[in-house]
mmCIF file with all atom_site columns, C-alpha atoms in Angstrom:
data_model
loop_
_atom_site.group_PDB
_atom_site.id
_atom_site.type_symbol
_atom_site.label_atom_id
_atom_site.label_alt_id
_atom_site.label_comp_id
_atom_site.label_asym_id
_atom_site.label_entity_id
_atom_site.label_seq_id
_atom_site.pdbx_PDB_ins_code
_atom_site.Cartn_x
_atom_site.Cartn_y
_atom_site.Cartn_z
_atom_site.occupancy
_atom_site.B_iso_or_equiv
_atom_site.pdbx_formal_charge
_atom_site.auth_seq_id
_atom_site.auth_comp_id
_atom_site.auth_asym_id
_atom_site.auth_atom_id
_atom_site.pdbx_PDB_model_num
ATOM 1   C CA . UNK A 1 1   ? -17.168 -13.290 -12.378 1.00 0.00 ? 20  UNK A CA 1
ATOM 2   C CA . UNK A 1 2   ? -19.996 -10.779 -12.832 1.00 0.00 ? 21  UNK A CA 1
ATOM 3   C CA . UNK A 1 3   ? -22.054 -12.580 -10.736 1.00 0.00 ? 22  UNK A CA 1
ATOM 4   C CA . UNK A 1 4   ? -19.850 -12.801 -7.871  1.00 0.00 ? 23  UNK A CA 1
ATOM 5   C CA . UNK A 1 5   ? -18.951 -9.473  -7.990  1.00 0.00 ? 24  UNK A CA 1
ATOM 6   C CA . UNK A 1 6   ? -22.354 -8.388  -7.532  1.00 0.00 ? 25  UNK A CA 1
ATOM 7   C CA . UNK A 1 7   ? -23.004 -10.756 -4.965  1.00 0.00 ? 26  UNK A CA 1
ATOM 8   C CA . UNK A 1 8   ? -20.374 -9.128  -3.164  1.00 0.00 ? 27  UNK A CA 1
ATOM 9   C CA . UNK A 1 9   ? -21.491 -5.574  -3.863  1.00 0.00 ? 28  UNK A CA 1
ATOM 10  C CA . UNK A 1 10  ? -25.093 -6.756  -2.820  1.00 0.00 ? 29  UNK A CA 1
ATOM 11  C CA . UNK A 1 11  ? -23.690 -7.986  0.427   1.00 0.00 ? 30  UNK A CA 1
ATOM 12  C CA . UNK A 1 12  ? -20.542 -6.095  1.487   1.00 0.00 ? 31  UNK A CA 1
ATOM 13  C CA . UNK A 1 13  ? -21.315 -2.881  0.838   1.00 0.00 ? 32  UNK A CA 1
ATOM 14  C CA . UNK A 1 14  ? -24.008 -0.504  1.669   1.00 0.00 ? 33  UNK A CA 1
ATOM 15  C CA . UNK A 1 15  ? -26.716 0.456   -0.557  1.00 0.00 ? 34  UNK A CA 1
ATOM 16  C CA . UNK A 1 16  ? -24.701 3.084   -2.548  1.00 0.00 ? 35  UNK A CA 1
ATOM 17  C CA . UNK A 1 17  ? -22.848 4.236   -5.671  1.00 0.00 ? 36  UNK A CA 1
ATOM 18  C CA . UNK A 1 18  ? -19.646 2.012   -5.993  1.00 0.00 ? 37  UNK A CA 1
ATOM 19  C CA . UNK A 1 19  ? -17.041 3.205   -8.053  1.00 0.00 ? 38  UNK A CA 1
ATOM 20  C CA . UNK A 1 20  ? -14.402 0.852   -9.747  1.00 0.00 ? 39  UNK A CA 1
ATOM 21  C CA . UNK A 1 21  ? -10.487 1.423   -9.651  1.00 0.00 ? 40  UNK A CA 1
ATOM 22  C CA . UNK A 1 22  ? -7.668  -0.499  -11.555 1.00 0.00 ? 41  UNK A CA 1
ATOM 23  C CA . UNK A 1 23  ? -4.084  -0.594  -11.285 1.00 0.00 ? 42  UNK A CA 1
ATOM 24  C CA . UNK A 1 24  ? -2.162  -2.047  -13.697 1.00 0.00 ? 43  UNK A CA 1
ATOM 25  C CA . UNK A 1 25  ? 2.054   -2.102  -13.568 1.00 0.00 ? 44  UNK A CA 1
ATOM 26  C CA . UNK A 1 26  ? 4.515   -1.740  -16.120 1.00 0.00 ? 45  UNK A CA 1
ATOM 27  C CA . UNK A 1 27  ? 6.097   -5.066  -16.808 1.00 0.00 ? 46  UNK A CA 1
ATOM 28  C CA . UNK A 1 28  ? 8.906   -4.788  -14.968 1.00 0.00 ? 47  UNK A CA 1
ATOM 29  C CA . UNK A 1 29  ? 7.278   -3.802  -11.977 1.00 0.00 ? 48  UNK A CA 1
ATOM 30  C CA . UNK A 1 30  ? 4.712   -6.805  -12.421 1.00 0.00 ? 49  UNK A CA 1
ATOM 31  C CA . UNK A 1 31  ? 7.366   -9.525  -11.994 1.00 0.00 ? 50  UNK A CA 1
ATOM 32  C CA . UNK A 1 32  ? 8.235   -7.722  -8.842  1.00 0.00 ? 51  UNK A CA 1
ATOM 33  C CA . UNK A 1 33  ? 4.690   -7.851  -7.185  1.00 0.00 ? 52  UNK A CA 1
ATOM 34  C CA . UNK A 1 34  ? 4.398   -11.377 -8.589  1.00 0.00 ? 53  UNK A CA 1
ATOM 35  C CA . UNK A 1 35  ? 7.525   -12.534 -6.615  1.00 0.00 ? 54  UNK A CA 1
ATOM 36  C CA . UNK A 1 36  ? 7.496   -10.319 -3.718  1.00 0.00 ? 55  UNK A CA 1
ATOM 37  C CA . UNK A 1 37  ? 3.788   -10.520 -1.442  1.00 0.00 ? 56  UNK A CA 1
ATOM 38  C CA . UNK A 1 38  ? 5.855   -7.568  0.892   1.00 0.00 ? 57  UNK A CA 1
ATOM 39  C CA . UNK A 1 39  ? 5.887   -5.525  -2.197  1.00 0.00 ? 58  UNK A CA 1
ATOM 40  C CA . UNK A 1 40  ? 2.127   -5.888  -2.981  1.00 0.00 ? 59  UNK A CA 1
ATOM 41  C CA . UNK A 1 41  ? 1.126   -5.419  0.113   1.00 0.00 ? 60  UNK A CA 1
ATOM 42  C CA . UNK A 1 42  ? 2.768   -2.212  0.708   1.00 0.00 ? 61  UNK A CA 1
ATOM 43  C CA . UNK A 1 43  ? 1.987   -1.580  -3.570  1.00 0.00 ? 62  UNK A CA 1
ATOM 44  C CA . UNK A 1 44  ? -1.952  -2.259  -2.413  1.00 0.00 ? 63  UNK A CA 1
ATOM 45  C CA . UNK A 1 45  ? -1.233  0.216   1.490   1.00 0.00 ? 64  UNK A CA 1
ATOM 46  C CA . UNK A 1 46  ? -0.233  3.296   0.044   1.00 0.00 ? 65  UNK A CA 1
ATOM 47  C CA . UNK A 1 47  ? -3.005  2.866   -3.526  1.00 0.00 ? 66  UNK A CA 1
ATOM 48  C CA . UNK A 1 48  ? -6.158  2.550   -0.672  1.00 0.00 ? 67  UNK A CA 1
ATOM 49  C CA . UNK A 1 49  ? -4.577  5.202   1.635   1.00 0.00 ? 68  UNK A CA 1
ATOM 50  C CA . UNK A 1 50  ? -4.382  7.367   -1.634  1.00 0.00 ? 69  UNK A CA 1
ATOM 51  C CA . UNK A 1 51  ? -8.168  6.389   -2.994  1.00 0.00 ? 70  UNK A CA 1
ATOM 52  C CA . UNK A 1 52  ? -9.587  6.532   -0.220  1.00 0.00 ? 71  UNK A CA 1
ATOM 53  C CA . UNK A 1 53  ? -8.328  10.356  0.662   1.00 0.00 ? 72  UNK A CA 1
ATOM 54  C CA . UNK A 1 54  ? -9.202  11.502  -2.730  1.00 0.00 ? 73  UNK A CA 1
ATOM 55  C CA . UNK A 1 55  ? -12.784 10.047  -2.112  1.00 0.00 ? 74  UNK A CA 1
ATOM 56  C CA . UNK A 1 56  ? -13.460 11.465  1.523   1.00 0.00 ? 75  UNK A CA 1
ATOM 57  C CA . UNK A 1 57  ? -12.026 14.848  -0.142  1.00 0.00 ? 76  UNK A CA 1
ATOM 58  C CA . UNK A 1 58  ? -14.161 15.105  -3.015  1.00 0.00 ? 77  UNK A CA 1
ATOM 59  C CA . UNK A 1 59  ? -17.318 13.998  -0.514  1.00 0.00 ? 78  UNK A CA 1
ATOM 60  C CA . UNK A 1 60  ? -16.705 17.810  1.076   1.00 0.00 ? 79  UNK A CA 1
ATOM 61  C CA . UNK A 1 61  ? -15.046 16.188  4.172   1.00 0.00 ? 80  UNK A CA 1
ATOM 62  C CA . UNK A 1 62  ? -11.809 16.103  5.662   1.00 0.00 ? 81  UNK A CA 1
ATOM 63  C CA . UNK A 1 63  ? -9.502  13.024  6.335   1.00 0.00 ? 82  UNK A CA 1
ATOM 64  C CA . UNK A 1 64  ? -8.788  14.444  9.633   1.00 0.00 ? 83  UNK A CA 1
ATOM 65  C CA . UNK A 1 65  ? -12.573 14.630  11.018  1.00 0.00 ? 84  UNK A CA 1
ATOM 66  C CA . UNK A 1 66  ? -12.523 11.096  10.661  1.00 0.00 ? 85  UNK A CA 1
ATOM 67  C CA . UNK A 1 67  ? -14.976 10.568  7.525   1.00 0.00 ? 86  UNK A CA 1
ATOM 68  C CA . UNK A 1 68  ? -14.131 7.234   5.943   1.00 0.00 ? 87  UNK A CA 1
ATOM 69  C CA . UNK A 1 69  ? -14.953 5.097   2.859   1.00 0.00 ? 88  UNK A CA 1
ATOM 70  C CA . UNK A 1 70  ? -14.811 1.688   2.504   1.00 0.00 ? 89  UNK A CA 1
ATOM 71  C CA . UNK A 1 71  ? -13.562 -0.538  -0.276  1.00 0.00 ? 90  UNK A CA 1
ATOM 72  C CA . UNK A 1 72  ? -12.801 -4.307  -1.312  1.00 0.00 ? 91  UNK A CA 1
ATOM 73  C CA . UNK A 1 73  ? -9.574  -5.143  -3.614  1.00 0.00 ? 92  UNK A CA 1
ATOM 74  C CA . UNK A 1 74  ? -9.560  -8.295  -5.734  1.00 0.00 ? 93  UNK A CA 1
ATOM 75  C CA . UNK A 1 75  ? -5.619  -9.265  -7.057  1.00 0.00 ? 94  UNK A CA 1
ATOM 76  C CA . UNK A 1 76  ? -6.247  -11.079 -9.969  1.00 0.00 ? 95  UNK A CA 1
ATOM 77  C CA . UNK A 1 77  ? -2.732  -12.504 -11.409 1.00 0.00 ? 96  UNK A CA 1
ATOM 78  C CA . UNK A 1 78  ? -3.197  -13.615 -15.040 1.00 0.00 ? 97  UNK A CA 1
ATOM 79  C CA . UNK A 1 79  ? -4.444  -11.739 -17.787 1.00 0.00 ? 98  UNK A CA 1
ATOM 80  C CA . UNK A 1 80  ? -6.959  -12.925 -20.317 1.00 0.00 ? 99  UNK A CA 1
ATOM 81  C CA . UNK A 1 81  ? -4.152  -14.819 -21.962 1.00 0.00 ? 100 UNK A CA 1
ATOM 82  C CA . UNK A 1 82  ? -3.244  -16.367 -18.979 1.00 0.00 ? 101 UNK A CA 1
ATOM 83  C CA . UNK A 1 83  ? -0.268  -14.236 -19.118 1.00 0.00 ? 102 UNK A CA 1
ATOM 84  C CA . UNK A 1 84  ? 1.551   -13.022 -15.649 1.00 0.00 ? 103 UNK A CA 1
ATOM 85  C CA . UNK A 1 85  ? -0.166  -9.614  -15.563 1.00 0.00 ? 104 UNK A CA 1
ATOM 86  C CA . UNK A 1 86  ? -0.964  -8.568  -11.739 1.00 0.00 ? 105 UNK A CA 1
ATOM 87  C CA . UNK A 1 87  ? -3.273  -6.240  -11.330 1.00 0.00 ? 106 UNK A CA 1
ATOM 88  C CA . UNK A 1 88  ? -5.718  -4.724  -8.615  1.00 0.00 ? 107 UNK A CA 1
ATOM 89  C CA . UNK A 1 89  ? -9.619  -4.532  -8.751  1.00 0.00 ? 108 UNK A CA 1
ATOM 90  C CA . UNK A 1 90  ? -10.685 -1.959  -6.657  1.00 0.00 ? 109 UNK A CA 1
ATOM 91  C CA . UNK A 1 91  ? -14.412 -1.323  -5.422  1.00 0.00 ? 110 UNK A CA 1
ATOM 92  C CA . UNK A 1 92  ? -13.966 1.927   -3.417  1.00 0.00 ? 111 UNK A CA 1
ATOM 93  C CA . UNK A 1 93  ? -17.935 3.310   -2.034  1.00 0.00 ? 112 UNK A CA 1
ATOM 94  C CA . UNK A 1 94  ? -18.292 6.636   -4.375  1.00 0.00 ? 113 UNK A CA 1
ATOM 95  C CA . UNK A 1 95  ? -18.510 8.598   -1.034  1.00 0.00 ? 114 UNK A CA 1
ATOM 96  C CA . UNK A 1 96  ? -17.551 8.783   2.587   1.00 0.00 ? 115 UNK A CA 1
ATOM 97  C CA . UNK A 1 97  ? -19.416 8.229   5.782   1.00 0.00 ? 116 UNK A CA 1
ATOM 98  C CA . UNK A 1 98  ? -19.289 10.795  8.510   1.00 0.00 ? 117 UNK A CA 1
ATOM 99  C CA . UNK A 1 99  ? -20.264 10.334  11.966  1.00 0.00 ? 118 UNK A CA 1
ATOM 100 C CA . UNK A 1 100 ? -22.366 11.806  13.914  1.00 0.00 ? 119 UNK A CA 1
ATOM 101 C CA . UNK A 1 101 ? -21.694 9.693   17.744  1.00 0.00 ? 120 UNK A CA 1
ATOM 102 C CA . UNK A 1 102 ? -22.310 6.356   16.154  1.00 0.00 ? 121 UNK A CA 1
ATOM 103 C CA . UNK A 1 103 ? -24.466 6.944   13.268  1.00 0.00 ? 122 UNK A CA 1
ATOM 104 C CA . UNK A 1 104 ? -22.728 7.124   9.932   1.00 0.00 ? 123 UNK A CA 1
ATOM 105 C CA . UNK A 1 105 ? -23.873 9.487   7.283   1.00 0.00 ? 124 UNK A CA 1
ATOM 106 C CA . UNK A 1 106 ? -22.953 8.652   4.068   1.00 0.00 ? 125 UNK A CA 1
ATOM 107 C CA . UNK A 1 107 ? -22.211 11.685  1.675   1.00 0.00 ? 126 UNK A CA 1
ATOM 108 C CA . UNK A 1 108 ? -21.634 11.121  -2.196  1.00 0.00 ? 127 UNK A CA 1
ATOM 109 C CA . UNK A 1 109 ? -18.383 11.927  -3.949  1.00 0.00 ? 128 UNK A CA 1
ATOM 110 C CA . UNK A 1 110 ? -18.275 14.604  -7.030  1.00 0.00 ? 129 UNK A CA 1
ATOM 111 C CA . UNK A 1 111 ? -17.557 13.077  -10.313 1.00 0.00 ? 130 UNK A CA 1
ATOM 112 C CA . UNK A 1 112 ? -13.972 13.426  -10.586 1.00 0.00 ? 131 UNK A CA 1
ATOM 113 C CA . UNK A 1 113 ? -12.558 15.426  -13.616 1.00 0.00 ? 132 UNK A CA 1
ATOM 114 C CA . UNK A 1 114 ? -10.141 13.904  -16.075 1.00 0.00 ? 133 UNK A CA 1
ATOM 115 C CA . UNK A 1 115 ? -7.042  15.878  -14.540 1.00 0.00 ? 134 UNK A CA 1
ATOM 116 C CA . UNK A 1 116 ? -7.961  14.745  -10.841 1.00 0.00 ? 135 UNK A CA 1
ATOM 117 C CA . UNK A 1 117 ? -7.771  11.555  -11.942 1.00 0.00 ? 136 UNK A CA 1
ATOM 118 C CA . UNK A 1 118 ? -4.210  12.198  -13.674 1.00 0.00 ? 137 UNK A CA 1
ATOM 119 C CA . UNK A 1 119 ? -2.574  14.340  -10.809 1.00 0.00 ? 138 UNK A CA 1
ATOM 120 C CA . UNK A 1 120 ? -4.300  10.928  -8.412  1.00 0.00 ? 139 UNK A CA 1
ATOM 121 C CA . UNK A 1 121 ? -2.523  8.742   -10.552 1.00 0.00 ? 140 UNK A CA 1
ATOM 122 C CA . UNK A 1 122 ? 0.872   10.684  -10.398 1.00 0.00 ? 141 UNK A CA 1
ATOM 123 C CA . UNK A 1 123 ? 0.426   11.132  -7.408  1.00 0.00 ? 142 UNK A CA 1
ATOM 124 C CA . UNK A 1 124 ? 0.205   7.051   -6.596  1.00 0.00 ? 143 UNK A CA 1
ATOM 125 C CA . UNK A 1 125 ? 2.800   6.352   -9.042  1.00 0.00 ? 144 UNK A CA 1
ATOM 126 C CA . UNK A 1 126 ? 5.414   8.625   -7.113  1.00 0.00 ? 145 UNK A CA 1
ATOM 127 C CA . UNK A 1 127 ? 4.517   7.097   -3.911  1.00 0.00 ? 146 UNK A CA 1
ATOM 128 C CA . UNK A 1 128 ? 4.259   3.669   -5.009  1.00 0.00 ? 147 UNK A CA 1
ATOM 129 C CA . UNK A 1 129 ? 8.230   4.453   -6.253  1.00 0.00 ? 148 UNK A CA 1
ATOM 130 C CA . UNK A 1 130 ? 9.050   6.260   -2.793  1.00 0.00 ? 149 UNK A CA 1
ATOM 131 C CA . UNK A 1 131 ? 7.459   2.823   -1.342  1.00 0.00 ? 150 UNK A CA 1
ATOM 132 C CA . UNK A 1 132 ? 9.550   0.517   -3.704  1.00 0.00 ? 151 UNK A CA 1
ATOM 133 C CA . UNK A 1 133 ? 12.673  1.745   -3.403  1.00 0.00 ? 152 UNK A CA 1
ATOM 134 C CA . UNK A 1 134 ? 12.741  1.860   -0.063  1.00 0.00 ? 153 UNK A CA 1
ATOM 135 C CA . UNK A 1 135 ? 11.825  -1.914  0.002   1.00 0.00 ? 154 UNK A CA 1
ATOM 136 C CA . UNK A 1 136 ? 14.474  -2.544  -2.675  1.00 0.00 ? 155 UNK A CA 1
ATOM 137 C CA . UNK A 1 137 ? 17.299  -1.067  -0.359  1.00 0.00 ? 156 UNK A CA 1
ATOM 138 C CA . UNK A 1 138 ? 15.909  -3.095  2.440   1.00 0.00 ? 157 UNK A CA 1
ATOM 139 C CA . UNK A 1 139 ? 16.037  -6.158  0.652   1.00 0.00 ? 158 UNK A CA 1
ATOM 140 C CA . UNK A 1 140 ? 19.543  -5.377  -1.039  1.00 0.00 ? 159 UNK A CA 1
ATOM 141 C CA . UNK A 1 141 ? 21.190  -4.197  2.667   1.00 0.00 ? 160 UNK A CA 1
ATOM 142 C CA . UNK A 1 142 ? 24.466  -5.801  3.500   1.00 0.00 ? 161 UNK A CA 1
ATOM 143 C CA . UNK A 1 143 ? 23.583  -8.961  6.246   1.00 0.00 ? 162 UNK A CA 1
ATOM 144 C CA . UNK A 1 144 ? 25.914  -6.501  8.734   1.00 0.00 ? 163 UNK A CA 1
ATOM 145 C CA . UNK A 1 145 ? 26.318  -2.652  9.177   1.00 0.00 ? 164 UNK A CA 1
ATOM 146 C CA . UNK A 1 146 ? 30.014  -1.820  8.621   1.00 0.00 ? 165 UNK A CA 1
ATOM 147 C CA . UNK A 1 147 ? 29.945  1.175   10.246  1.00 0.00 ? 166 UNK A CA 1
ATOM 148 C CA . UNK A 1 148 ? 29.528  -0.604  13.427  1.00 0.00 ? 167 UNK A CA 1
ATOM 149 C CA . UNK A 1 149 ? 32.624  -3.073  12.783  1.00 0.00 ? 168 UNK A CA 1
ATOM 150 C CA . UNK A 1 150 ? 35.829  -2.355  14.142  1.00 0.00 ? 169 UNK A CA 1
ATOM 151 C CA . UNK A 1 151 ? 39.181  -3.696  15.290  1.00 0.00 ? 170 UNK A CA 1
ATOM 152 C CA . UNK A 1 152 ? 40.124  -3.803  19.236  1.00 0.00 ? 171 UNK A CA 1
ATOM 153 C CA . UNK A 1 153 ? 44.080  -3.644  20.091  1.00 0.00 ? 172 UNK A CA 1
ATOM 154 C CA . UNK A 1 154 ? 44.499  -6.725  20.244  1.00 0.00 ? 173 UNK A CA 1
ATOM 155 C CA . UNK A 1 155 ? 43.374  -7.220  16.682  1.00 0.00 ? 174 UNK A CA 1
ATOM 156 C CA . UNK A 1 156 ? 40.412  -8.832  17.149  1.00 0.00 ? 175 UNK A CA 1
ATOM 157 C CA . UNK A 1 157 ? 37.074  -7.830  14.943  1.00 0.00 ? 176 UNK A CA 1
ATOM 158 C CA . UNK A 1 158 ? 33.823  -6.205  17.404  1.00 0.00 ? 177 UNK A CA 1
ATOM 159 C CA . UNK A 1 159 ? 31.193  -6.143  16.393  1.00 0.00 ? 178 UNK A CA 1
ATOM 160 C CA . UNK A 1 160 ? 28.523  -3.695  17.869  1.00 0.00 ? 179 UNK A CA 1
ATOM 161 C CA . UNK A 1 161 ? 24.879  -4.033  18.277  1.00 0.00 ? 180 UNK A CA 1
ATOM 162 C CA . UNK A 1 162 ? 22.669  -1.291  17.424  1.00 0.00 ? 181 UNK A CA 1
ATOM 163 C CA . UNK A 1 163 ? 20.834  -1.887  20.994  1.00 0.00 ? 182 UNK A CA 1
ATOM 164 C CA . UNK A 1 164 ? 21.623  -3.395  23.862  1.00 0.00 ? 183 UNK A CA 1
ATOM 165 C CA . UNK A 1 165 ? 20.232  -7.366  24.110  1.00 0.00 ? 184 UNK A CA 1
ATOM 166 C CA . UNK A 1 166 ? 18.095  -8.310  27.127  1.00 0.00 ? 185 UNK A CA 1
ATOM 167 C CA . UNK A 1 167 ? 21.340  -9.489  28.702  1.00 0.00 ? 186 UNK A CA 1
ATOM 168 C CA . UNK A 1 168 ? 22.857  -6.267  28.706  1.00 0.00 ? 187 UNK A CA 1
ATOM 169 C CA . UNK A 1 169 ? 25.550  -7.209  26.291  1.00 0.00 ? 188 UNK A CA 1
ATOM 170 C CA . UNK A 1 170 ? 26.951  -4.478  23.567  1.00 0.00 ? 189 UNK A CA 1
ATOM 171 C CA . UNK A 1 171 ? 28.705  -6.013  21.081  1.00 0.00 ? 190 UNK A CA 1
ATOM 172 C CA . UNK A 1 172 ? 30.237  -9.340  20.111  1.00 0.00 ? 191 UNK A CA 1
ATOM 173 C CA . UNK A 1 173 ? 34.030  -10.036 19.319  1.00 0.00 ? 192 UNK A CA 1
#
């Protein structure tokens, strides 16, 4: 594994500090983005969008002015043991490019202090939640909304759709 990592380093990134990242999950969270690829995916979104902002910031630029950083993930599923243990390898650049027309000027990062690194993470984790939740309620919705179910007078259930279809029809009874 070393090796390939630093085959990938060698030819992926650019000739710069690389700094390493790891997110673990609590276990029940880790049966979750075992099951669910949607919830990974949107787990890894908002932990790069996160990284990579605290990286551009502590390179002295801002998000806005376009500065970015790059980075590589690696999901490895199993722990040591071979246990289910999901968890995310993350190779972020220890800096952020800026450009100046099209050339790129890399700038290095500040070390990050110990409590950076803790508000990042709380950060993440109350995102991450935000994120999961959301999901969760997606995924738990009723297959119809009630509120737009109703009874004509003649009895009969309609059933309205929240837009019109191509055909121009409203509802269904």
């Amino acid at each position: 594994m070393v090796e390939s990592a630093a085959h990938l380093v060698d030819h992926v990134f650019p000739e710069v500090a690389v700094r390493q990242f790891v997110l673990t999950f609590p276990f029940p969270l880790r049966f979750l983005v075992a099951v669910q690829p949607e919830a990974l995916t949107q787990v890894l979104a908002v932990v790069q969008r996160g990284i990579s902002t605290f990286v551009v910031q502590h390179s002295g630029l801002a998000v806005s002015s376009g500065a970015r950083t790059g980075t590589v993930t690696l999901i490895q599923r199993f722990g040591s043991a071979l246990n289910l243990n999901p968890h995310l390898h993350m190779l972020f650049l220890d800096g952020a490019d800026s450009f100046r027309g099209k050339r790129a000027v890399f700038r290095r990062a500040c070390r990050p202090t110990g409590d950076e690194l803790t508000r990042l993470l709380d950060s993440l984790s109350c995102r991450i939640v935000r994120v999961l939740e959301r999901l969760c309620r997606y995924i738990t919705r009723p297959p119809i909304a009630t509120k737009r179910v109703s009874v004509d007078r003649q009895g009969r259930v309609v059933y309205r759709y929240k837009q019109p279809f191509r055909d121009g029809s409203t509802h269904v009874v």
